[in-house]
Tab-separated table of C-alpha atoms in Angstrom:
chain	number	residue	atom	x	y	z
A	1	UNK	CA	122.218	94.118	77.230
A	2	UNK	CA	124.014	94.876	80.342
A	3	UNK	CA	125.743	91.424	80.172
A	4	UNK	CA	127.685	92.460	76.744
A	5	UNK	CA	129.195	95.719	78.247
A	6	UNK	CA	132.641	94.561	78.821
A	7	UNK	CA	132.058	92.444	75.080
A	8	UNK	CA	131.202	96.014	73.736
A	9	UNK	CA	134.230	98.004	75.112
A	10	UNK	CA	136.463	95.483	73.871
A	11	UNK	CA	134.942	95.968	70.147
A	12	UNK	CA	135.212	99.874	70.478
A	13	UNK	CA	138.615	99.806	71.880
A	14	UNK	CA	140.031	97.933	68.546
A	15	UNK	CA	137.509	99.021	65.978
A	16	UNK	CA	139.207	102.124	64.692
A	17	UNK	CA	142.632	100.612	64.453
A	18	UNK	CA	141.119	97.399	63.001
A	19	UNK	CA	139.923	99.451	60.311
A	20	UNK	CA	142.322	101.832	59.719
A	21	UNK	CA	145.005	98.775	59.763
A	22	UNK	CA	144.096	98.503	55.780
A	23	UNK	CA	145.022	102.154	54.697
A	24	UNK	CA	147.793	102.962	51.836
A	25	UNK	CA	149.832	105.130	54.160
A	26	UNK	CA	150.983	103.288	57.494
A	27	UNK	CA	149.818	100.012	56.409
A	28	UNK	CA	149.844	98.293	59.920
A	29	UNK	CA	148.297	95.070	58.595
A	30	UNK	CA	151.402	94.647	56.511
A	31	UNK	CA	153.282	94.144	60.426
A	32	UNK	CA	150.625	91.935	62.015
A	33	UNK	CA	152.919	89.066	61.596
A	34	UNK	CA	155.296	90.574	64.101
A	35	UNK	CA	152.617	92.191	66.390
A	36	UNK	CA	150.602	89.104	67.271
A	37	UNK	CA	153.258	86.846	68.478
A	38	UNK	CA	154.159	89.469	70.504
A	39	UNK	CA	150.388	89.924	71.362
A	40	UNK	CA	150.369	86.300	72.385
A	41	UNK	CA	153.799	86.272	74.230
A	42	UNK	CA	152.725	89.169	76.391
A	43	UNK	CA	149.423	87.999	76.764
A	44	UNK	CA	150.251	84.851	78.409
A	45	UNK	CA	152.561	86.637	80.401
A	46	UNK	CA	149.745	89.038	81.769
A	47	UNK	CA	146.597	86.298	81.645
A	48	UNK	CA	149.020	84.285	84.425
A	49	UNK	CA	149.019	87.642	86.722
A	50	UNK	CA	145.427	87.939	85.816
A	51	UNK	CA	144.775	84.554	86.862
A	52	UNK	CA	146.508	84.352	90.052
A	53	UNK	CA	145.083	87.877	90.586
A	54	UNK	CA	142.083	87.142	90.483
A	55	UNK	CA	142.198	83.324	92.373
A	56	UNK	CA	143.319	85.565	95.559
A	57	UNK	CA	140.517	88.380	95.023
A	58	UNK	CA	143.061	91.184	94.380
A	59	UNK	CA	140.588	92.183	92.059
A	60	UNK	CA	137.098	90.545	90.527
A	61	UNK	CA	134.620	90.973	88.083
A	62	UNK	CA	130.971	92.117	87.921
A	63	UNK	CA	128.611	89.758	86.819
A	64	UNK	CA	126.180	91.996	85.644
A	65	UNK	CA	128.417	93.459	83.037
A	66	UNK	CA	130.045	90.157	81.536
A	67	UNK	CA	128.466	86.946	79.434
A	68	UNK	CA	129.453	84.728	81.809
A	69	UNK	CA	131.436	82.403	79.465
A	70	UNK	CA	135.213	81.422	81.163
A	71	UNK	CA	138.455	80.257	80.256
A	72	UNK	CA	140.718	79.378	83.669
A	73	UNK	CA	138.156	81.429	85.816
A	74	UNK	CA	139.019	84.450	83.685
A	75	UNK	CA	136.108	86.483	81.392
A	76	UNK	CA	136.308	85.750	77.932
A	77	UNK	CA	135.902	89.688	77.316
A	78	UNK	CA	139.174	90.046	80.019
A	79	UNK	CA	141.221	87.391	78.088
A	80	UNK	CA	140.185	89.854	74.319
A	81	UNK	CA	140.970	92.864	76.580
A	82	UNK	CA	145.122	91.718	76.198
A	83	UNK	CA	144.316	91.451	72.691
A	84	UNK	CA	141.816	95.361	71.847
A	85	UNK	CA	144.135	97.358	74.209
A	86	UNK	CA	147.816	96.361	73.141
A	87	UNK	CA	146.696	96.316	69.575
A	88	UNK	CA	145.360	99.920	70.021
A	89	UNK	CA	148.159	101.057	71.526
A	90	UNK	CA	150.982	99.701	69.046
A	91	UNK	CA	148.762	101.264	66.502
A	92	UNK	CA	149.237	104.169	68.443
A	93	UNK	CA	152.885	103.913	68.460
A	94	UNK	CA	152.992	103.474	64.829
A	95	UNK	CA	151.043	106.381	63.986
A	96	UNK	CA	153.486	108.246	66.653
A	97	UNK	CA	156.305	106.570	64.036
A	98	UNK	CA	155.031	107.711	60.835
A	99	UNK	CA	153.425	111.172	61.064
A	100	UNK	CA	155.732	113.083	63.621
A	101	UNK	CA	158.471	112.381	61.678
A	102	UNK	CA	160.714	114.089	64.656
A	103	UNK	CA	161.755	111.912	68.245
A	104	UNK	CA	160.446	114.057	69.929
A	105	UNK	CA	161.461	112.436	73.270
A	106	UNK	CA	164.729	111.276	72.172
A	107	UNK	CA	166.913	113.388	74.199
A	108	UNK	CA	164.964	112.753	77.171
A	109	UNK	CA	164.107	109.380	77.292
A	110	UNK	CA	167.009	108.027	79.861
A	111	UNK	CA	165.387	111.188	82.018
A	112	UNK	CA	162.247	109.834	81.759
A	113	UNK	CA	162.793	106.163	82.367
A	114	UNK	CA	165.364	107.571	85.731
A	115	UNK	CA	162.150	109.362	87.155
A	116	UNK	CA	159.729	106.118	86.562
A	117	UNK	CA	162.966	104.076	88.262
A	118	UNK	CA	163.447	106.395	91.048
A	119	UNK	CA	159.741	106.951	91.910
A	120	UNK	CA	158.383	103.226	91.744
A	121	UNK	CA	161.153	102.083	93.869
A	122	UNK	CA	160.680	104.647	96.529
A	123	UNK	CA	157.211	103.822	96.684
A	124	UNK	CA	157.578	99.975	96.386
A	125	UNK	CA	159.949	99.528	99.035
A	126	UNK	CA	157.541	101.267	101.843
A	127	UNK	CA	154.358	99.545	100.534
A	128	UNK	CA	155.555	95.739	100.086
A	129	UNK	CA	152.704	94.671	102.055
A	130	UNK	CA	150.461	95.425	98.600
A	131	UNK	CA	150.125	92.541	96.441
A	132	UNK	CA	149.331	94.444	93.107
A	133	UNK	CA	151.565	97.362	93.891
A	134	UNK	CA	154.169	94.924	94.465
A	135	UNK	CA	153.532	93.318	91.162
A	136	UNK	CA	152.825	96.267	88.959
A	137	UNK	CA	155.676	98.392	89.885
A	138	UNK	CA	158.435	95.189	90.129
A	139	UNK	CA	157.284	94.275	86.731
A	140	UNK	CA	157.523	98.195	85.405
A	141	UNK	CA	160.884	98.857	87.373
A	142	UNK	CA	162.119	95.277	85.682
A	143	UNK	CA	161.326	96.579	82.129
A	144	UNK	CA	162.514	99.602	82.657
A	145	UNK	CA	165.836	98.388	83.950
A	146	UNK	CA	166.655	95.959	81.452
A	147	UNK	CA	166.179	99.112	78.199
A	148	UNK	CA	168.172	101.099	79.897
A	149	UNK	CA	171.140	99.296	80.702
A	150	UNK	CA	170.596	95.651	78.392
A	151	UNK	CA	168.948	96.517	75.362
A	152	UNK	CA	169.469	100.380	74.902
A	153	UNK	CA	166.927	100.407	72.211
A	154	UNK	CA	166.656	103.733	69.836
A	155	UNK	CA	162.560	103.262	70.446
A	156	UNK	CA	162.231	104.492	73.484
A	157	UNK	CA	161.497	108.228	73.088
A	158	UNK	CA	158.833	107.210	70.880
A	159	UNK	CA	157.547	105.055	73.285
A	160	UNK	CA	157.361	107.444	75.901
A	161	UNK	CA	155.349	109.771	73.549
A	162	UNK	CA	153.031	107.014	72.253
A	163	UNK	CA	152.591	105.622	75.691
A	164	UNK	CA	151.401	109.403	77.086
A	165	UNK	CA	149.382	109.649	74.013
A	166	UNK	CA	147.365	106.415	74.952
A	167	UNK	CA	146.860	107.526	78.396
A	168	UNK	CA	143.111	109.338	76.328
A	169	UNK	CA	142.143	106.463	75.738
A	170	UNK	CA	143.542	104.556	78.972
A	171	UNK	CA	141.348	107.136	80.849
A	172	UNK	CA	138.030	106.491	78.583
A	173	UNK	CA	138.186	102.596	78.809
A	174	UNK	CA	139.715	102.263	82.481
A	175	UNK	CA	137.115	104.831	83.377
A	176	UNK	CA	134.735	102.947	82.362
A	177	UNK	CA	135.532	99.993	83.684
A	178	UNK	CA	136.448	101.192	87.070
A	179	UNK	CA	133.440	103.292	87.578
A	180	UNK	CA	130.301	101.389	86.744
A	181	UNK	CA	132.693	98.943	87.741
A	182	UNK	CA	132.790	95.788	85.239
A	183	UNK	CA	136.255	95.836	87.131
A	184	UNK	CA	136.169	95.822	91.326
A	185	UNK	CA	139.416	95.956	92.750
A	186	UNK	CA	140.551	95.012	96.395
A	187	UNK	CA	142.013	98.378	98.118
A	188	UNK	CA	143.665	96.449	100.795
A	189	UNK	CA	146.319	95.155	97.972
A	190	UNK	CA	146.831	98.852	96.228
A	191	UNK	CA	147.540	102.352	97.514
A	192	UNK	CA	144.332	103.382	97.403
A	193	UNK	CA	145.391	106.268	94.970
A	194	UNK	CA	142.680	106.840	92.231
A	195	UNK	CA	142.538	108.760	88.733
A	196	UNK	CA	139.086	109.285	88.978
A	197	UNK	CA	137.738	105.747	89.975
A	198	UNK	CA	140.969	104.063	88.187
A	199	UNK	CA	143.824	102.422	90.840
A	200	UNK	CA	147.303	104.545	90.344
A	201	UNK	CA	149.314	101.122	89.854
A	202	UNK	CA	147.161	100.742	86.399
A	203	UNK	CA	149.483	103.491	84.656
A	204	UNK	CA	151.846	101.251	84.923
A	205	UNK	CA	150.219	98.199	84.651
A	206	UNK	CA	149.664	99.955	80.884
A	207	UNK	CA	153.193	100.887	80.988
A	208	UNK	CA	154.922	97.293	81.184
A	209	UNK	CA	152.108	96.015	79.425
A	210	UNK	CA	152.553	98.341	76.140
A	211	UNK	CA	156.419	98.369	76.758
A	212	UNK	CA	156.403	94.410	76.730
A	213	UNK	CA	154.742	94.693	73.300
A	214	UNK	CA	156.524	96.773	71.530
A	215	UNK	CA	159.893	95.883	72.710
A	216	UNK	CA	158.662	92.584	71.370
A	217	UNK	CA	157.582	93.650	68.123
A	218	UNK	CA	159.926	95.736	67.384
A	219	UNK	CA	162.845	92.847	67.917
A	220	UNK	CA	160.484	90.532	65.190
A	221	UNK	CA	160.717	93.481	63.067
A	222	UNK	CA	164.281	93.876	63.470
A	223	UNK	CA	165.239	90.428	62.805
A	224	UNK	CA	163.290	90.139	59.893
A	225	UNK	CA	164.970	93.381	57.958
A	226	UNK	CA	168.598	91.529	59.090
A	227	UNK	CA	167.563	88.367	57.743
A	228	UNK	CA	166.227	90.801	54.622
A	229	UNK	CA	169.582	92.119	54.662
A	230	UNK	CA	171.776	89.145	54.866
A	231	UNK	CA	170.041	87.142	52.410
A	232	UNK	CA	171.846	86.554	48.956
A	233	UNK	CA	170.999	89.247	46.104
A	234	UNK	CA	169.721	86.504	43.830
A	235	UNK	CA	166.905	85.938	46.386
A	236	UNK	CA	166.289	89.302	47.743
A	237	UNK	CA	165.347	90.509	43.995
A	238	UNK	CA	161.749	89.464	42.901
A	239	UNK	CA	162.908	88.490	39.406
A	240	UNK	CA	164.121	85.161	38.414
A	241	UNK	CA	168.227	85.001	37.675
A	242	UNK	CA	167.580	84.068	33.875
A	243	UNK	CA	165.444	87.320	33.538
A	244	UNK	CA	168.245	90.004	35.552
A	245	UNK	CA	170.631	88.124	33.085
A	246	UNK	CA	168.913	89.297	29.633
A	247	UNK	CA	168.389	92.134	30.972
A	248	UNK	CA	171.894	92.851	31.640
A	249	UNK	CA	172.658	92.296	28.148
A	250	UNK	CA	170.222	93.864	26.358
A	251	UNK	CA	171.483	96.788	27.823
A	252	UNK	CA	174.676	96.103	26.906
């Protein structure tokens, strides 16, 4: 049983926002086709780190807690894990969107994203000599960069808020696979800094890899209601021309 542990957090991570996807109110499912090719863009992105990562042991896995099956030396359960966590944390983000109807964090957000800048750089530049600190924080301070002064999305204080909101569950999974460990990380390539058993540089790890998503997403989503927008009248409406037409006159 112990082999399907990292199998099983995987399934408990997404299960709730797998099945409350279908509801009337926020129907998520009805913006899967802009998550997952976000999912997969990100997740290739972050499988490639993982990869490497894990080629030059900056972190490895227990065999006790995984099946054993492989794709490019990576668990199958760590290749799902880029799949259960973002997908549990853009339904976060969405449930953020729909019932606190206030941005909360919209006057604060450019604050917010300044401190994360002006933190990770100071500690990046006197700890270069640590492989996933180096990584984690370039990749955060990248992201971070590029919204503030590129993009300037209007998402961002709801980000922030979703993002501090998944830190319960962060702690819960990471947690658990930090302490039992199904993950063992090397603490010559990280600051040694732990929240409870779980390395520092993972908060944002979780940062750039939720950030990645959504900014992701919410460009699909964005280019879809233009296109929406854009299109001629006669194919926006959902009834044929010949039908608006008698219409139109028997109300005349």
């Amino acid at each position: 049983m112990d082999a399907y542990t990292y199998l099983l957090i995987n399934i408990f991570t997404i299960l709730f926002p797998l099945l409350r996807s279908f509801e009337n109110r926020m129907r998520f499912a009805s913006r899967w086709k802009f998550l997952f090719p976000a999912l997969a863009i990100t997740g290739a992105v972050f499988i490639f780190w993982d990869v490497l990562f894990t080629k030059w042991n900056v972190w490895e896995f227990n065999p006790l807690y995984i099946t054993g099956i492989n794709l490019i030396n990576l668990p199958v359960e760590e290749w799902l894990f880029f799949l259960t966590v973002p997908f549990s944390c853009v339904f976060i983000y969405e449930s953020v969107r729909y019932f606190i109807k206030k941005d909360l964090l919209a006057p604060y957000h450019r604050a917010i994203s300044f401190i994360f800048l002006a933190v990770l750089s100071v500690v990046l530049v006197f700890n270069l000599d640590k492989i996933y600190t180096v990584v984690s924080f370039s990749l955060g301070i990248t992201l971070l960069i590029l919204h503030l002064f590129v993009l300037k999305p209007n998402y961002m204080g709801r980000f922030y808020l979703a993002y501090f909101i998944s830190f319960i569950p962060f702690f819960l999974v990471n947690g658990i696979l930090t302490s039992w460990p199904v993950v063992m990380y090397n603490n010559l390539e990280n600051l040694g800094i732990r929240l409870y058993t779980i390395p520092v540089e993972d908060t944002i790890y979780n940062l750039s890899l939720l950030l990645m998503n959504i900014a992701i997403y919410e460009y699909l989503m964005q280019r879809s209601t233009k296109t929406t927008t854009n299109a001629p009248s006669a194919l926006v409406s959902n009834k044929p021309k010949f039908e608006l037409e008698n219409a139109g006159s028997e109300l005349a």
